[in-house]
Tab-separated table of C-alpha atoms in Angstrom:
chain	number	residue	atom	x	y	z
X	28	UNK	CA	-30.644	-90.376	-105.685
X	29	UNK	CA	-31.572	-91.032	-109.288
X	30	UNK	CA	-30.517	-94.385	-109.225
X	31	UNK	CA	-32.023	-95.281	-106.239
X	32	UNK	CA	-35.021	-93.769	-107.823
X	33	UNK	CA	-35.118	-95.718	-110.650
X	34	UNK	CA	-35.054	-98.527	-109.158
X	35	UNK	CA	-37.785	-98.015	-106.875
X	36	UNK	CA	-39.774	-97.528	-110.019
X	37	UNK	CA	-39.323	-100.590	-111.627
X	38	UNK	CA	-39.468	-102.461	-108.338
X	39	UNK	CA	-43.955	-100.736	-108.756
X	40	UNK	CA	-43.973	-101.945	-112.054
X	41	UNK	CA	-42.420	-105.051	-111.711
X	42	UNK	CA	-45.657	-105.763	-109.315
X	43	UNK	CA	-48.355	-104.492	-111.881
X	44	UNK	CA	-49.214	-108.236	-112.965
X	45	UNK	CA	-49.358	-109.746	-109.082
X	46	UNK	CA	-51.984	-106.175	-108.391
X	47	UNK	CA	-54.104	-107.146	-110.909
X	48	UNK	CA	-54.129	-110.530	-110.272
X	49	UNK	CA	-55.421	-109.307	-106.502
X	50	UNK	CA	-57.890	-106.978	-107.511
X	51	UNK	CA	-59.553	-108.499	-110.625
X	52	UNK	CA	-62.631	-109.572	-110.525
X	53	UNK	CA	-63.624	-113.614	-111.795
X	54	UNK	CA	-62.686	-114.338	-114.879
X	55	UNK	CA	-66.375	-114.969	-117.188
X	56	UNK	CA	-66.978	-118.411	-117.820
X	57	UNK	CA	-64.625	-119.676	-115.024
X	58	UNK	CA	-66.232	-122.617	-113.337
X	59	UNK	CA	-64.678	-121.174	-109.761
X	60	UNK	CA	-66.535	-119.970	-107.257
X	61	UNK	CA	-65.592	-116.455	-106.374
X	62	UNK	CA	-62.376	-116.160	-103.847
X	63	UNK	CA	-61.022	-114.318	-101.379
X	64	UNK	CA	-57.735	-112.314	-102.497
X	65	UNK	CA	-55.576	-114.690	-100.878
X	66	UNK	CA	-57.082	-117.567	-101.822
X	67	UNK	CA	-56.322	-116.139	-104.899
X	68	UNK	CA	-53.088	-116.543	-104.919
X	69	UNK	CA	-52.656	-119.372	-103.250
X	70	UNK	CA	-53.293	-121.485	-106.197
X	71	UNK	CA	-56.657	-119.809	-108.103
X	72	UNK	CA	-54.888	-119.284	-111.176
X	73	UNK	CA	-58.086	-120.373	-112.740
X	74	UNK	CA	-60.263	-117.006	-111.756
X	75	UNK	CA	-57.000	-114.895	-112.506
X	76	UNK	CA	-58.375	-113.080	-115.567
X	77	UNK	CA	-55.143	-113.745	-118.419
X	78	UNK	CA	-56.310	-110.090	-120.242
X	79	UNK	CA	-55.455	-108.084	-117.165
X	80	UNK	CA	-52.216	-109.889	-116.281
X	81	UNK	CA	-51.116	-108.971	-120.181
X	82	UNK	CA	-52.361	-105.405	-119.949
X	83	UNK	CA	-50.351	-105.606	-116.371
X	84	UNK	CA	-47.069	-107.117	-118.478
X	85	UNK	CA	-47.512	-104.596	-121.578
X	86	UNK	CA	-47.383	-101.365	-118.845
X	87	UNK	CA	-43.811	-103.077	-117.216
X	88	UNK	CA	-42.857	-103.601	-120.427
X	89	UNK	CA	-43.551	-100.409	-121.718
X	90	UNK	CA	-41.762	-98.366	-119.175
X	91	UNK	CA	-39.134	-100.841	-119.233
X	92	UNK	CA	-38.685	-100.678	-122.824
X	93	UNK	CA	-38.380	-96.438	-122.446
X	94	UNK	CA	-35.883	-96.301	-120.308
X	95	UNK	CA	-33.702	-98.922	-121.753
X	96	UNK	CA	-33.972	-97.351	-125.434
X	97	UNK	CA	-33.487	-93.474	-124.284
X	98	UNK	CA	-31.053	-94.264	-121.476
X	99	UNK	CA	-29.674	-97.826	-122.051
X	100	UNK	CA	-26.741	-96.638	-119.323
X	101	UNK	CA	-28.924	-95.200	-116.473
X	102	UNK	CA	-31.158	-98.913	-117.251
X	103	UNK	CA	-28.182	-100.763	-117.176
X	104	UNK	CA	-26.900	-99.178	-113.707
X	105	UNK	CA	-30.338	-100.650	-112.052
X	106	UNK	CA	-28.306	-104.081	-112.269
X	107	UNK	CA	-24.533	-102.006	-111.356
X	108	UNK	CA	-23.699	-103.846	-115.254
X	109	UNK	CA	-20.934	-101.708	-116.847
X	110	UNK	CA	-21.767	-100.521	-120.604
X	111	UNK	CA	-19.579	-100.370	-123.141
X	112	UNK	CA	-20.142	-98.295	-126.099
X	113	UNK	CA	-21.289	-101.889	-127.482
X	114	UNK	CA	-22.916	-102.666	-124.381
X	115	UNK	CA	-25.256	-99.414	-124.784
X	116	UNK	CA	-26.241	-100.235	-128.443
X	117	UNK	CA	-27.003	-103.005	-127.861
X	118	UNK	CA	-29.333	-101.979	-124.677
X	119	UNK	CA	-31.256	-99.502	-126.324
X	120	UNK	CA	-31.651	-102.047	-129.228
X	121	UNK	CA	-32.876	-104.301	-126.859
X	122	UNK	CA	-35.287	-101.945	-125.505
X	123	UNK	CA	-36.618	-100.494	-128.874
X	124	UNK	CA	-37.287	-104.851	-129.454
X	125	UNK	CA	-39.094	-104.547	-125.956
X	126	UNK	CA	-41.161	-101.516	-127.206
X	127	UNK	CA	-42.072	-103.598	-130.131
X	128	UNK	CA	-43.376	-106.126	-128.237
X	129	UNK	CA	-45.465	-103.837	-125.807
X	130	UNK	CA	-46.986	-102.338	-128.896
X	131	UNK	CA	-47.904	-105.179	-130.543
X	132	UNK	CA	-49.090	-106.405	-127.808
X	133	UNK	CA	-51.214	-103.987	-126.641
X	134	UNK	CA	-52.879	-103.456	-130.285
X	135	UNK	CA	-54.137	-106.569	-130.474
X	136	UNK	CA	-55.301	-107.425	-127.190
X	137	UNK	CA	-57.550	-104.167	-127.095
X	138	UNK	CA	-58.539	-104.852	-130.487
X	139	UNK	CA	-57.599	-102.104	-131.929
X	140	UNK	CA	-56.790	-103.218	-135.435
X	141	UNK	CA	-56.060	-106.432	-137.601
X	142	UNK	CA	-52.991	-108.665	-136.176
X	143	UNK	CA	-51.133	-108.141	-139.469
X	144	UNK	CA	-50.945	-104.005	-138.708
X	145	UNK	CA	-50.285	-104.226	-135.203
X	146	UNK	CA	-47.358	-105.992	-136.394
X	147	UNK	CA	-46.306	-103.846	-139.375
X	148	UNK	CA	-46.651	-100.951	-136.346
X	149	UNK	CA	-44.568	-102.781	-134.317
X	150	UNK	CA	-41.564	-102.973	-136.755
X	151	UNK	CA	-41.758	-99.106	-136.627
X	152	UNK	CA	-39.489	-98.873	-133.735
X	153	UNK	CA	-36.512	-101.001	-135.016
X	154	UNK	CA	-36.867	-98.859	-138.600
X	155	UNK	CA	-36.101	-95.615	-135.881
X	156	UNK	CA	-33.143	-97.686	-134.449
X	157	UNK	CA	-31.743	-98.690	-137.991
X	158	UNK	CA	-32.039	-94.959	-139.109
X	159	UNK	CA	-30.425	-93.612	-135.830
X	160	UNK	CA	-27.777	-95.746	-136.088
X	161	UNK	CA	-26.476	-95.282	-140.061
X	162	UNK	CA	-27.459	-91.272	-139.317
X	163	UNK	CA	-25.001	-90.927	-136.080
X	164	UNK	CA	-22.729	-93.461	-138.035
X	165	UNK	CA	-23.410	-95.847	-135.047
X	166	UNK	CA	-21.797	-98.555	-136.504
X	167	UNK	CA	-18.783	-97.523	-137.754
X	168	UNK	CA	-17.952	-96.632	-134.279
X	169	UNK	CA	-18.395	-100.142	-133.426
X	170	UNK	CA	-16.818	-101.584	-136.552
X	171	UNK	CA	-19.985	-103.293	-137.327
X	172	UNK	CA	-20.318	-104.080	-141.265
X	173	UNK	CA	-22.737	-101.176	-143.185
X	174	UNK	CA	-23.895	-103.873	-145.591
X	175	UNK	CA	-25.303	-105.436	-142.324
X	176	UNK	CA	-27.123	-102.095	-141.413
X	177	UNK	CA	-28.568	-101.454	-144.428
X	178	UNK	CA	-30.131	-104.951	-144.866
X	179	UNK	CA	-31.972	-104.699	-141.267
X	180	UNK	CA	-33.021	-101.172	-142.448
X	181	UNK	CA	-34.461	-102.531	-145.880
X	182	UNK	CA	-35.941	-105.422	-144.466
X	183	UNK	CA	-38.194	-103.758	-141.529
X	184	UNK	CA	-39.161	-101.516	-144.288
X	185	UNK	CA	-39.864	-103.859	-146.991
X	186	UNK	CA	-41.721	-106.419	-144.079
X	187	UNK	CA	-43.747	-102.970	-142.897
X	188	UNK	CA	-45.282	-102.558	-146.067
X	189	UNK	CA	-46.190	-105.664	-146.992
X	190	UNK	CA	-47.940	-106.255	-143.895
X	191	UNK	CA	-49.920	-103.054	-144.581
X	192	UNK	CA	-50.833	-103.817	-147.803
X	193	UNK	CA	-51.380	-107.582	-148.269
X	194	UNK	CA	-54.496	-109.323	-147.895
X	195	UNK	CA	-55.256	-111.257	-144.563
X	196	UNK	CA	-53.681	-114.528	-145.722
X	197	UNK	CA	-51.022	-113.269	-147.386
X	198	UNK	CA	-50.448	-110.948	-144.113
X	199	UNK	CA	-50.222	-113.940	-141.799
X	200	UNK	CA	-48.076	-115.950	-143.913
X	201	UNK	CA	-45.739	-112.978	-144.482
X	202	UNK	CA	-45.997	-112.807	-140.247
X	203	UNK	CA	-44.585	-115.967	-139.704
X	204	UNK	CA	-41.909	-116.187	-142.359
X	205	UNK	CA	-40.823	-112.936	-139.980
X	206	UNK	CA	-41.432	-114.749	-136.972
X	207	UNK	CA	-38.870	-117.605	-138.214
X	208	UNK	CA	-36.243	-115.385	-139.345
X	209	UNK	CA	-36.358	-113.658	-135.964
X	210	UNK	CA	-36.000	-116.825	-134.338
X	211	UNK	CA	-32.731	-117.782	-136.402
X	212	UNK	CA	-31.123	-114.698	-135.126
X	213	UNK	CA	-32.776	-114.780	-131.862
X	214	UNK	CA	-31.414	-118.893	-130.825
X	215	UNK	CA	-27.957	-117.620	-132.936
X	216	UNK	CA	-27.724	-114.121	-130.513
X	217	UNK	CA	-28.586	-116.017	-127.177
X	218	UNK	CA	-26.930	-119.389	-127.680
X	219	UNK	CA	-23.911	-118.258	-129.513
X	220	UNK	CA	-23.171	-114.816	-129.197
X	221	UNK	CA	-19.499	-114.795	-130.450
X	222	UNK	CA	-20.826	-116.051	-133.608
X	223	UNK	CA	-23.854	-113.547	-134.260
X	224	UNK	CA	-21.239	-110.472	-133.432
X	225	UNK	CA	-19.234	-111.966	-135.717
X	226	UNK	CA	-21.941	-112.452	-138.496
X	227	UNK	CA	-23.110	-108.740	-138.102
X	228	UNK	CA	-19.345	-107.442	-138.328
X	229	UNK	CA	-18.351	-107.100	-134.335
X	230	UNK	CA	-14.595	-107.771	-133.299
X	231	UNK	CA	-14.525	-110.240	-129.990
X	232	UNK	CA	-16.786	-110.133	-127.683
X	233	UNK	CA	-15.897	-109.158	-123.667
X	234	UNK	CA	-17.817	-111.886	-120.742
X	235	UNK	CA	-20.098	-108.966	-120.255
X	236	UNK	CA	-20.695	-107.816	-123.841
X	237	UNK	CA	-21.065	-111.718	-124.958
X	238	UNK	CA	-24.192	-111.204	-121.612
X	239	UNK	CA	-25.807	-108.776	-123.312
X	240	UNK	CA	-25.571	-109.610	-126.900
X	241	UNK	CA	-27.203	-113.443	-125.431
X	242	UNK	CA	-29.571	-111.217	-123.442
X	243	UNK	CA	-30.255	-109.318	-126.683
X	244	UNK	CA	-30.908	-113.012	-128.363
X	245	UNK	CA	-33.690	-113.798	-125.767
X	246	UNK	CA	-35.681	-110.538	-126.411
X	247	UNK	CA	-35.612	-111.130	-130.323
X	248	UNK	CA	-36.564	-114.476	-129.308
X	249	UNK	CA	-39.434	-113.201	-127.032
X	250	UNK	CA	-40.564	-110.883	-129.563
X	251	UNK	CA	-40.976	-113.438	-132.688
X	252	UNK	CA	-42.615	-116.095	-130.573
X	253	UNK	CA	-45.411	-112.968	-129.672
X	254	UNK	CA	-45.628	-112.921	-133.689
X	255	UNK	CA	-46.180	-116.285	-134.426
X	256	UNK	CA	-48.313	-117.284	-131.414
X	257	UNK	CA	-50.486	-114.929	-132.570
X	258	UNK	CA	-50.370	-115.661	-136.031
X	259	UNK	CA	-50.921	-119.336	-135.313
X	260	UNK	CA	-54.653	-117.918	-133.708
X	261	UNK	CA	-53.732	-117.850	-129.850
X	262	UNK	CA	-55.191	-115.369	-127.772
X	263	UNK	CA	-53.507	-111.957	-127.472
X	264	UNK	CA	-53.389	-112.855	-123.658
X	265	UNK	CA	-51.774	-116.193	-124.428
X	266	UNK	CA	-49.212	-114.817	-126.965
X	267	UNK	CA	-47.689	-112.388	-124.056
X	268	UNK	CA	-47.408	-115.549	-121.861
X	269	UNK	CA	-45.766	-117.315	-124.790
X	270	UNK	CA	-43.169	-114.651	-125.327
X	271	UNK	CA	-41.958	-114.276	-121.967
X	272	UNK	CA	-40.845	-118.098	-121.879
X	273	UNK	CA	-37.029	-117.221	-123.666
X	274	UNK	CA	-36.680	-114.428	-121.059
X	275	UNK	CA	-37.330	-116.735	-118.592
X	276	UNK	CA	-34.871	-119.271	-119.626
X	277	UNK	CA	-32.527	-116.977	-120.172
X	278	UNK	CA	-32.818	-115.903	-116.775
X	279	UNK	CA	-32.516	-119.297	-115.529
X	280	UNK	CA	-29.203	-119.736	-116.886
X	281	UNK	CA	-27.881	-116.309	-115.450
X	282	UNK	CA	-29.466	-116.955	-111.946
X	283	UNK	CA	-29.143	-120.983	-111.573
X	284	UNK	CA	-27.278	-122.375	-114.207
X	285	UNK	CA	-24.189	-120.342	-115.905
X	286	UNK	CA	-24.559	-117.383	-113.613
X	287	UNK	CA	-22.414	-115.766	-115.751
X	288	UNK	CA	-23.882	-112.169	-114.923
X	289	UNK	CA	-24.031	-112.653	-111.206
X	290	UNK	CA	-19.864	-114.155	-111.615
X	291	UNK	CA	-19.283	-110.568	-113.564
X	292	UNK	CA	-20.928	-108.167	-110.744
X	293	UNK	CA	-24.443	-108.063	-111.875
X	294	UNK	CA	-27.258	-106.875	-109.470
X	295	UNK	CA	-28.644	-110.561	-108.332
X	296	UNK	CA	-31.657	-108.538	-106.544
X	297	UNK	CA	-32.541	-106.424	-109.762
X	298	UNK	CA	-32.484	-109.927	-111.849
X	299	UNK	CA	-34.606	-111.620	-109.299
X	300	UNK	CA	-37.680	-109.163	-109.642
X	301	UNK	CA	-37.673	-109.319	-113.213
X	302	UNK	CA	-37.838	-113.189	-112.983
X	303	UNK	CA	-40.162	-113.078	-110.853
X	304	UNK	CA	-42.475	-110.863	-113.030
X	305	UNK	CA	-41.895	-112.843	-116.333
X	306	UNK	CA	-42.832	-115.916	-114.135
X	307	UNK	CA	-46.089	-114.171	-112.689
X	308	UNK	CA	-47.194	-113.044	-116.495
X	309	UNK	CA	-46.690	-116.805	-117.935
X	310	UNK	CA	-48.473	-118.242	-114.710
X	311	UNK	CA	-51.264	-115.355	-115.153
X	312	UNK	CA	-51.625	-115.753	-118.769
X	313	UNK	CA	-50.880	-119.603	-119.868
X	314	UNK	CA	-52.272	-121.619	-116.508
């Protein structure tokens, strides 16, 4: 069946990073000796090249970040989690954050241009989200404030073209004023999601909406720490390890702590193989 499909897929992807940490070869300048594939993984994190493991996180997190922004519903039913209309905004939000991340991601670890425009490329995705959602009238549906709309809208634009036109400097500075506002709303969305809903406009929350909106949190978290690691001068390699850390603890909580998810009829399997990736890409990337 489709599901069963789909989640055979992300099952491949979710082993990308632990395939290229078996096929790699040495990593240059690694003081190692060269090792057998299992020796390998049995503790040679050291000769585990942290580009490829990355470029292995940016491909999960690409696909991953496609199917959750064009069908947040058919994503969600990977992990049997009922969507509200809520629920589904906020999913394919979530994903068109993920998609942001991939992108940046992948722009500057290939080298492909200056950190400051792989970022101001990488805001291009939530401008498409803001503009789908005040076009469909998204938000009135939800009884979410327009004022609220329109600011996000204005201010991916406005942060877009400033970091395509300013100077270096002024580029990075600009990068981690973003970074620190997307933290704000990131620790506010995970830690207290009642209270961001109700800053954007949203009535109460349901167990399972108040899930997703926190889930929602750790992404916005994950993205901005990508931003700033890498506008602090870490390695494109190290900012992907960086950013996975608030997915990770927010998959903590659900699977070991709160289990709030799991309590609500969430797919414990489905979690478990994306914690287990985000664990292999900040072991592959940050040891």
């Amino acid at each position: 069946s489709p599901h069963v499909m789909l989640r055979s897929i992300l099952l491949w992807l979710a082993l990308l990073p632990a395939i290229a940490a078996l096929i790699q070869q040495p990593y240059p300048g690694s003081i190692h000796p060269p090792r057998s594939a299992p020796l390998r993984l049995r503790g040679g994190l050291g000769d585990v090249d942290p580009n490829l493991v990355a470029k292995g996180m940016i491909g999960f997190q690409s696909v991953t970040a496609v199917v959750f922004s064009l069908a947040p519903t058919k994503a969600a039913e990977g992990f049997t989690v009922p969507l509200s209309f809520l629920g589904e905004w906020l999913t394919e939000t979530q994903g068109l954050l993920t998609l942001s991340a991939a992108l940046l991601s992948f722009l500057t670890i290939s080298g492909k241009t200056s950190i400051t425009h792989a970022c101001g490329w990488a805001t291009v995705p939530s401008i498409v989200g803001n503009v789908k959602t005040l076009l469909n009238n998204t938000h009135k549906k939800l009884g979410l404030a327009a004022a609220g709309q329109y600011f996000a809208l204005l201010l991916n634009c406005a942060v877009c073209y400033a970091l395509f036109t300013a100077d270096a400097a002024t580029g990075i500075k600009i990068l981690k004023g973003w970074a620190a506002w997307g933290f704000l709303n990131g620790i506010l969305f995970m830690l207290s999601p009642g209270s961001a809903g109700k800053a954007w406009g949203a009535q109460s929350l349901t167990e399972m909406e108040a899930v997703i909106t926190s889930g929602f949190g750790a992404h916005m978290l994950c993205y901005s720490s990508l931003g700033m690691a890498l506008a602090l001068g870490h390695s494109p390699a190290k900012a992907v390890g960086y950013a996975q850390i608030p997915h990770a603890l927010f998959l903590v909580d659900q699977l070991l702590l709160r289990k709030t998810a799991l309590k609500l009829g969430a797919n414990a399997a489905a979690t478990c193989v994306f914690f287990a990736v985000t664990l292999a890409a900040i072991a592959g990337t940050l040891a």
